[in-house]
mmCIF file of C-alpha atoms in Angstrom:
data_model
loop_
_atom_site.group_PDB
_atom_site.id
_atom_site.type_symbol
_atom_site.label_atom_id
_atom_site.label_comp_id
_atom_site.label_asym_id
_atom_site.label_seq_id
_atom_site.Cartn_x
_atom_site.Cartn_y
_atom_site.Cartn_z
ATOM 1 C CA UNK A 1 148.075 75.450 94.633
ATOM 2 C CA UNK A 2 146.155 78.733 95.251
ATOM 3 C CA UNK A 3 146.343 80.022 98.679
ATOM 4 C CA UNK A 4 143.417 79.618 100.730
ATOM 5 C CA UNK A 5 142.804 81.178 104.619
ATOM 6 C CA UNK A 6 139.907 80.619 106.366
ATOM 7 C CA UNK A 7 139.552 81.869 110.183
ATOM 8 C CA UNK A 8 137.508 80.083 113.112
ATOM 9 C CA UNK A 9 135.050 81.926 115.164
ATOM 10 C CA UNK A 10 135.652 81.029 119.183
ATOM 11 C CA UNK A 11 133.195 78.669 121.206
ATOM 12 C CA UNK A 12 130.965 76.473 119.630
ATOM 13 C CA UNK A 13 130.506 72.600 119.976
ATOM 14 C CA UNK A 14 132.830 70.834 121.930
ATOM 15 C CA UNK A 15 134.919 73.675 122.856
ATOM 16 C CA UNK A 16 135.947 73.386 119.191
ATOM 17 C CA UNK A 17 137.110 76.912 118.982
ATOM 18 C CA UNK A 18 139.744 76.285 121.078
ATOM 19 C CA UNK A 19 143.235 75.334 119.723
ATOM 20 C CA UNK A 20 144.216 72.931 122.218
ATOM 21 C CA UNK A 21 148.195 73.175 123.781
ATOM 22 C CA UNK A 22 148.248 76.127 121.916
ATOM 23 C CA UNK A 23 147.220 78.720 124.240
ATOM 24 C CA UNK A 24 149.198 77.415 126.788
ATOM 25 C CA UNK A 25 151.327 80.725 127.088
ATOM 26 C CA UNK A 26 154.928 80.424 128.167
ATOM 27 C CA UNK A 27 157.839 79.928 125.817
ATOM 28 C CA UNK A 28 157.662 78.596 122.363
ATOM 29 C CA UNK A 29 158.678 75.502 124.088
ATOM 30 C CA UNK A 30 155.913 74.982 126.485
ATOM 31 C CA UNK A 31 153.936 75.871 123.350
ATOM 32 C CA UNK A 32 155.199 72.836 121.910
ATOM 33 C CA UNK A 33 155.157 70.980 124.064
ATOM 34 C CA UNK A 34 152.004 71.293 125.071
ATOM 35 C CA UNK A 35 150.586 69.896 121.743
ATOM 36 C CA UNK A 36 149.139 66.458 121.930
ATOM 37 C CA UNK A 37 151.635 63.904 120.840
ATOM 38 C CA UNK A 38 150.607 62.442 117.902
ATOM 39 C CA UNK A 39 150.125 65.948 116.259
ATOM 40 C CA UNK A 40 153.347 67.301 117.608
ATOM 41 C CA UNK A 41 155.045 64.231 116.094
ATOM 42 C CA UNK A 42 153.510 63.857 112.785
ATOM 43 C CA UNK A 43 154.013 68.010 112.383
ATOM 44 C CA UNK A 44 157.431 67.721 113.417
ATOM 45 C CA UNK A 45 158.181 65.416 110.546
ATOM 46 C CA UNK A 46 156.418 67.382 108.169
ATOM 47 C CA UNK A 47 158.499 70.364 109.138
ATOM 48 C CA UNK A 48 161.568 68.592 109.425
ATOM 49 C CA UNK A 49 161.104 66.957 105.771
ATOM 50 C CA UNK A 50 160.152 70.343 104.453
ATOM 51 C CA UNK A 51 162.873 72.091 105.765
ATOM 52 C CA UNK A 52 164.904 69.563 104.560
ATOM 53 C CA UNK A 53 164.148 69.810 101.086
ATOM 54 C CA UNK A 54 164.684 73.341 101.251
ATOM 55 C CA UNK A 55 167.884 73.185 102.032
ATOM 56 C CA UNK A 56 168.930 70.046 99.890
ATOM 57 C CA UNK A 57 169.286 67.526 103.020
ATOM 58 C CA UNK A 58 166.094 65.312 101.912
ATOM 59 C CA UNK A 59 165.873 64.318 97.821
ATOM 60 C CA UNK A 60 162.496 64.380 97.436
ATOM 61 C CA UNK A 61 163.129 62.032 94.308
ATOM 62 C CA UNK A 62 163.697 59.421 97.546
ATOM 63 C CA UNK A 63 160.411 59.266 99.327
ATOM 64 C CA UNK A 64 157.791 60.071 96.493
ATOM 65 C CA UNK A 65 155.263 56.921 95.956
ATOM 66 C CA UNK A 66 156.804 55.014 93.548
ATOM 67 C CA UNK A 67 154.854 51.131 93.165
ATOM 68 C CA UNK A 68 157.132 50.314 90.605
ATOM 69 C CA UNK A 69 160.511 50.725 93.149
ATOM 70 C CA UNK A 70 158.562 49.780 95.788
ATOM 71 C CA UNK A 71 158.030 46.177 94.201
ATOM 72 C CA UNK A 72 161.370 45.910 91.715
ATOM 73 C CA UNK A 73 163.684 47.508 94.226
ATOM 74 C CA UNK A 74 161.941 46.762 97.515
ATOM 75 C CA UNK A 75 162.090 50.408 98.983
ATOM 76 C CA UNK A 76 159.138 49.773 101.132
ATOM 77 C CA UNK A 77 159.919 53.329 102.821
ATOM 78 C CA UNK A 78 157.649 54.675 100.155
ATOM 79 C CA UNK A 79 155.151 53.555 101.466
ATOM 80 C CA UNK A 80 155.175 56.279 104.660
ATOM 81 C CA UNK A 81 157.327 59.002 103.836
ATOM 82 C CA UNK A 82 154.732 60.744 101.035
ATOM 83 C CA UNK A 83 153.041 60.986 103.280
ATOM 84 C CA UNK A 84 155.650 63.488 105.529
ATOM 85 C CA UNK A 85 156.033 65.888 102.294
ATOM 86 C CA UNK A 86 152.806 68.380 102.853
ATOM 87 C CA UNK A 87 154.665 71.226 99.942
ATOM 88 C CA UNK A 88 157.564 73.314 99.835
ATOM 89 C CA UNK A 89 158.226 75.908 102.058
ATOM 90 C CA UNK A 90 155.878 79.095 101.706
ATOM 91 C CA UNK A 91 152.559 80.173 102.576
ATOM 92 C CA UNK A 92 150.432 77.049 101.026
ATOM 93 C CA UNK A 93 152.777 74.924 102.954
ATOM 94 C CA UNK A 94 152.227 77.657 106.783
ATOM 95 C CA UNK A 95 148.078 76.866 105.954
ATOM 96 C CA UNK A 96 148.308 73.344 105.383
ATOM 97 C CA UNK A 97 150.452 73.343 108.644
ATOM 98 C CA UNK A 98 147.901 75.793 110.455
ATOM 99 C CA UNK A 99 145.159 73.287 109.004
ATOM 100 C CA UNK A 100 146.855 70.356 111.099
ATOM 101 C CA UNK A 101 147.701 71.702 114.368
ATOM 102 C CA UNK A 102 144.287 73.213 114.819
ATOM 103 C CA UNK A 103 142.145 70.848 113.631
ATOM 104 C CA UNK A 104 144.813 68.075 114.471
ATOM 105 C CA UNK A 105 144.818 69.420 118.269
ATOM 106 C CA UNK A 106 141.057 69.512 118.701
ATOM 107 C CA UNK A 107 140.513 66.154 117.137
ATOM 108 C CA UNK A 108 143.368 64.680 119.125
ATOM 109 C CA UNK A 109 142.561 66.750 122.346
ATOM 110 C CA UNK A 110 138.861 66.520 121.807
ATOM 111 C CA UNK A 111 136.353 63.574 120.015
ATOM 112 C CA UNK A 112 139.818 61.584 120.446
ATOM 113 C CA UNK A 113 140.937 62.374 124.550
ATOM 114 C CA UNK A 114 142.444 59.787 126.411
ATOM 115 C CA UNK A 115 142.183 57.536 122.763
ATOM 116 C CA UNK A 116 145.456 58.392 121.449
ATOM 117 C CA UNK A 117 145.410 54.361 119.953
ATOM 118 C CA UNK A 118 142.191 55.204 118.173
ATOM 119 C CA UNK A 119 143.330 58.598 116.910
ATOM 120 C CA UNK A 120 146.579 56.790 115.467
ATOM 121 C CA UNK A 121 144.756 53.750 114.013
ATOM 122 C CA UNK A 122 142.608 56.430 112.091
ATOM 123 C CA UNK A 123 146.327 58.065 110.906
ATOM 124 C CA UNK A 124 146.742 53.962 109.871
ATOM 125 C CA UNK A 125 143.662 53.505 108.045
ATOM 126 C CA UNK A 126 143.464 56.585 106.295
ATOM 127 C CA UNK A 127 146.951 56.165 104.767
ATOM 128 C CA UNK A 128 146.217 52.975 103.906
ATOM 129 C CA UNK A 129 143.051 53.921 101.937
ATOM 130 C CA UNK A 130 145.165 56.633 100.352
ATOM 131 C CA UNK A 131 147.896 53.833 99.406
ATOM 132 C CA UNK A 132 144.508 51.936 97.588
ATOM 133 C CA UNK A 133 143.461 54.383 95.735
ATOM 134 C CA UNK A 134 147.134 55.432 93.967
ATOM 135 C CA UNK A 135 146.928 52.031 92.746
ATOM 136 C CA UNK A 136 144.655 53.751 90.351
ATOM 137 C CA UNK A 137 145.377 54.592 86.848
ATOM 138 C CA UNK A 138 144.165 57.880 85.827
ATOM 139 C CA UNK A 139 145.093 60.195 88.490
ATOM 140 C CA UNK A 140 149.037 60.099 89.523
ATOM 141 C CA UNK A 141 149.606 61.163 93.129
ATOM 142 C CA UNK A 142 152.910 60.900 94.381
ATOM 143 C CA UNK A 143 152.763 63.151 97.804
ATOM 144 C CA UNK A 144 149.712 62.483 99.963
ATOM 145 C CA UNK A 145 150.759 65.075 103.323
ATOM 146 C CA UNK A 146 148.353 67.109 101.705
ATOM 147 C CA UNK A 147 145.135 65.152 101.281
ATOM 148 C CA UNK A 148 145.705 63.546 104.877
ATOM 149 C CA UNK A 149 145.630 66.884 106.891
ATOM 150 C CA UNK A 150 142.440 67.605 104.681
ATOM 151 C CA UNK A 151 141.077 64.320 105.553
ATOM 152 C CA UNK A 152 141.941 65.644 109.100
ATOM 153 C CA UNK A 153 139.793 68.571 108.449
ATOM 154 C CA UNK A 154 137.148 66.906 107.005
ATOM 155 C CA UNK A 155 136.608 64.601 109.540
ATOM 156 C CA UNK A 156 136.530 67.702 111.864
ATOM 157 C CA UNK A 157 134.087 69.322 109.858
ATOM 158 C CA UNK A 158 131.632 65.942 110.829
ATOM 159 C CA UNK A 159 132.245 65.802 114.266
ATOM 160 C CA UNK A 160 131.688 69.851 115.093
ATOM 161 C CA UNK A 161 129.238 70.068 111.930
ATOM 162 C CA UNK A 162 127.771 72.923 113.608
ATOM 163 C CA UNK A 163 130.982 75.052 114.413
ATOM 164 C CA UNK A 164 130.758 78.557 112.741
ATOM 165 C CA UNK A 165 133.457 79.152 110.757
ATOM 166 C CA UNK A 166 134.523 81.745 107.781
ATOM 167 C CA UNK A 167 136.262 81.588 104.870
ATOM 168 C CA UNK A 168 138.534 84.702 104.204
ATOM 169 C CA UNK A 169 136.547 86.336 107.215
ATOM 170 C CA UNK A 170 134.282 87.323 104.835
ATOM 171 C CA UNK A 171 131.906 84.297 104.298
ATOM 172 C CA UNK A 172 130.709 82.941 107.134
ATOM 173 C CA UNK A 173 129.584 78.638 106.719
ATOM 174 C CA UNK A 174 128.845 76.087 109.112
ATOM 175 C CA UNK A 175 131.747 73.354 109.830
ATOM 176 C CA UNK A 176 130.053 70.565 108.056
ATOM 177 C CA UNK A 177 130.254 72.378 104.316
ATOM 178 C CA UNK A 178 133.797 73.820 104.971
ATOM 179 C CA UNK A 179 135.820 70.997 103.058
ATOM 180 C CA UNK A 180 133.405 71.154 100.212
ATOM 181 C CA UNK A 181 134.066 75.343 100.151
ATOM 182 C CA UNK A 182 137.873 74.744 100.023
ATOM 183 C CA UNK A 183 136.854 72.267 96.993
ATOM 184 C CA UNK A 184 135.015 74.912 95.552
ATOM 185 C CA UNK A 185 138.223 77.819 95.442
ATOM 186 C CA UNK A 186 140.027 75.053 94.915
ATOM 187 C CA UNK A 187 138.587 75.139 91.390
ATOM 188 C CA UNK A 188 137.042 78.602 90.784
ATOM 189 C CA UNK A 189 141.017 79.841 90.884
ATOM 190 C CA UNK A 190 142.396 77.366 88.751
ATOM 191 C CA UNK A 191 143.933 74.884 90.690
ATOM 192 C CA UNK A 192 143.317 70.822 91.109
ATOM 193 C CA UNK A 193 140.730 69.950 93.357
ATOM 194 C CA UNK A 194 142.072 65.982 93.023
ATOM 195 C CA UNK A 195 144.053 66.590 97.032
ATOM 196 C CA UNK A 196 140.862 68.105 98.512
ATOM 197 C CA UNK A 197 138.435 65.574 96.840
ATOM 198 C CA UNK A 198 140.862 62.828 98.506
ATOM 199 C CA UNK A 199 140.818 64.026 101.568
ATOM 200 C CA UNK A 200 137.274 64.138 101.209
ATOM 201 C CA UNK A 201 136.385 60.601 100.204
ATOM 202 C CA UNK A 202 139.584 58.911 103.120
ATOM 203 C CA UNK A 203 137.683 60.830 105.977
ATOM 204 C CA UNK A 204 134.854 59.906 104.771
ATOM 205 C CA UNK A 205 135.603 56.408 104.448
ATOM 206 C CA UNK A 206 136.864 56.531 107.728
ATOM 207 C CA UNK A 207 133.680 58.449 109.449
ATOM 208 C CA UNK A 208 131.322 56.190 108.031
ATOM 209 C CA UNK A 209 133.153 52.915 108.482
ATOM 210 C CA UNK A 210 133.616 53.673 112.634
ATOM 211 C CA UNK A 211 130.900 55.631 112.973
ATOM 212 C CA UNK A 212 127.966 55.923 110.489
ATOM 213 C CA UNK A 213 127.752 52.034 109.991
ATOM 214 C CA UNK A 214 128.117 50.837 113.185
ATOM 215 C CA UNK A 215 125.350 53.312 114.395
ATOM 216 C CA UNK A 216 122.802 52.021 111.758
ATOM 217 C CA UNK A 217 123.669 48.117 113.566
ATOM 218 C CA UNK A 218 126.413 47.264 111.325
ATOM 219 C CA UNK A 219 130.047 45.902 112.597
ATOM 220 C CA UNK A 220 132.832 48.043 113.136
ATOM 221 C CA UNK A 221 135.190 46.547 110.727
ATOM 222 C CA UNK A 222 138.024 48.900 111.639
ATOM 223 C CA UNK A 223 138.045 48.326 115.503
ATOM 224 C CA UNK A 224 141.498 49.348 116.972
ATOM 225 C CA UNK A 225 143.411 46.351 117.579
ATOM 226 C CA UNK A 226 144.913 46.591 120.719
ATOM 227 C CA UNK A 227 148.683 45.811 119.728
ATOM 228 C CA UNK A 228 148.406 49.853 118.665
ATOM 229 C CA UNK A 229 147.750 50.790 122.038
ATOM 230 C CA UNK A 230 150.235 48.188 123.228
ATOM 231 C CA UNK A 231 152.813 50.181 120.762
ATOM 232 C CA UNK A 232 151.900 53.190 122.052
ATOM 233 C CA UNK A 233 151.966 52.250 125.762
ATOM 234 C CA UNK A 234 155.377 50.923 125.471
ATOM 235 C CA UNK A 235 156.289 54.166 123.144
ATOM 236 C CA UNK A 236 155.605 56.150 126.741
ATOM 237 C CA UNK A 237 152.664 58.200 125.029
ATOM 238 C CA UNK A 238 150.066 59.402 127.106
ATOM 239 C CA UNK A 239 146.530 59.552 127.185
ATOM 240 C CA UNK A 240 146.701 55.530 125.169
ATOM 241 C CA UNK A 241 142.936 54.596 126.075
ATOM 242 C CA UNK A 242 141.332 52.579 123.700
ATOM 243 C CA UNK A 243 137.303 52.931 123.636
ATOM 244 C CA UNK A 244 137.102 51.178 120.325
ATOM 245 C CA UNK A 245 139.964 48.383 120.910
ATOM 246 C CA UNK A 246 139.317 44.889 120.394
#
């Protein structure tokens, strides 16, 4: 995929400037482990599965989405692990890293404080809607770390719509049309905008369903159910407030 940088201007709404736990100073250690849990965990894996198909230790033939094994040869692992593979080791695969722990960490460490069951349910949902829409026909996806950190982005872009931000340092955008400029190089240079357009519609979906719709008087269909925070309480993560439990 062609490689894509953007840079975010300091301040703005929310503090959303700010990469949160990582300008805690200290050790690369502190660093980490300063970063809010679910971000530090789900990155970790991404690394960890990366590095490992570097190096030969993970067969990526293994944990692609397959609905075919999944079914016939009940490897129901396939249904999570595409979603640990975010793209071989190299620069695209540094950005799309970058992409989560910043906008990851302010998500996490901002609109979602103290709602770590609410921030996971959204991982849950998302990769569910993700799962859906594979069952489609006419557009084979068989990794899906990518689209979910730009579904991550995305749904940063609507909560800090305002944020300035620039793309290449050179063209400066509000927040709110950022995913749609990625979309844009995306296709300008050649490449498939099918991962960004994904990530598009899932935070979408997910925006509108918990917060769009319920605004306008409708139900909240995707309420966290509180066995998630239950999970995570007993997992010893903190900061497992649930606003939006039922």
């Amino acid at each position: 995929p062609p490689l894509r940088l953007i840079m975010v201007a300091p301040g703005g709404a929310g503090g959303a400037g700010r990469v949160h736990g990582a300008n805690s100073g200290g050790s690369p250690g502190d660093w980490y482990n300063a970063l809010p849990p679910i971000t530090r965990l789900y990155g970790t894996i991404c690394v960890c599965t990366t590095i490992g198909a570097q190096f030969g230790l993970v067969d990526l033939r293994y944990i692609f989405l397959s609905w075919d094994l999944i079914v016939r040869k009940f490897q129901v692992w396939r249904l999570i692990t595409p979603f640990f593979f975010i793209g071989k080791l190299g620069l695209p695969f540094m950005f799309r890293l970058y992409f989560l722990i910043v906008y990851g960490c302010q998500l996490e460490k901002g609109t979602y404080e103290h709602r770590t069951a609410d921030y996971t349910w959204m991982y849950m949902c998302s990769c569910a809607f993700m799962l859906v829409f594979s069952l489609q026909p006419f557009i084979p996806l068989y990794f899906f770390g990518s689209p979910f950190v730009f579904s991550l982005l995305y749904l940063w872009s609507r909560f800090y719509p305002d944020q300035q931000v620039s793309i290449y340092g050179v063209v400066p955008l509000k927040a709110f049309w950022l995913p749609w400029a990625f979309m844009v190089i995306t296709t300008l240079m050649g490449g498939n905008p099918m991962e960004e357009l994904l990530g598009i519609l899932t935070g979408h979906f997910y925006y509108f369903m918990t917060d769009l719709y319920p605004r306008a008087g409708g139900t909240d269909w995707l309420r966290t159910p509180k066995f998630v925070g239950e999970f995570l309480a007993w997992a010893k993560l903190s900061g497992v407030a649930v606003d939006r439990a039922s």
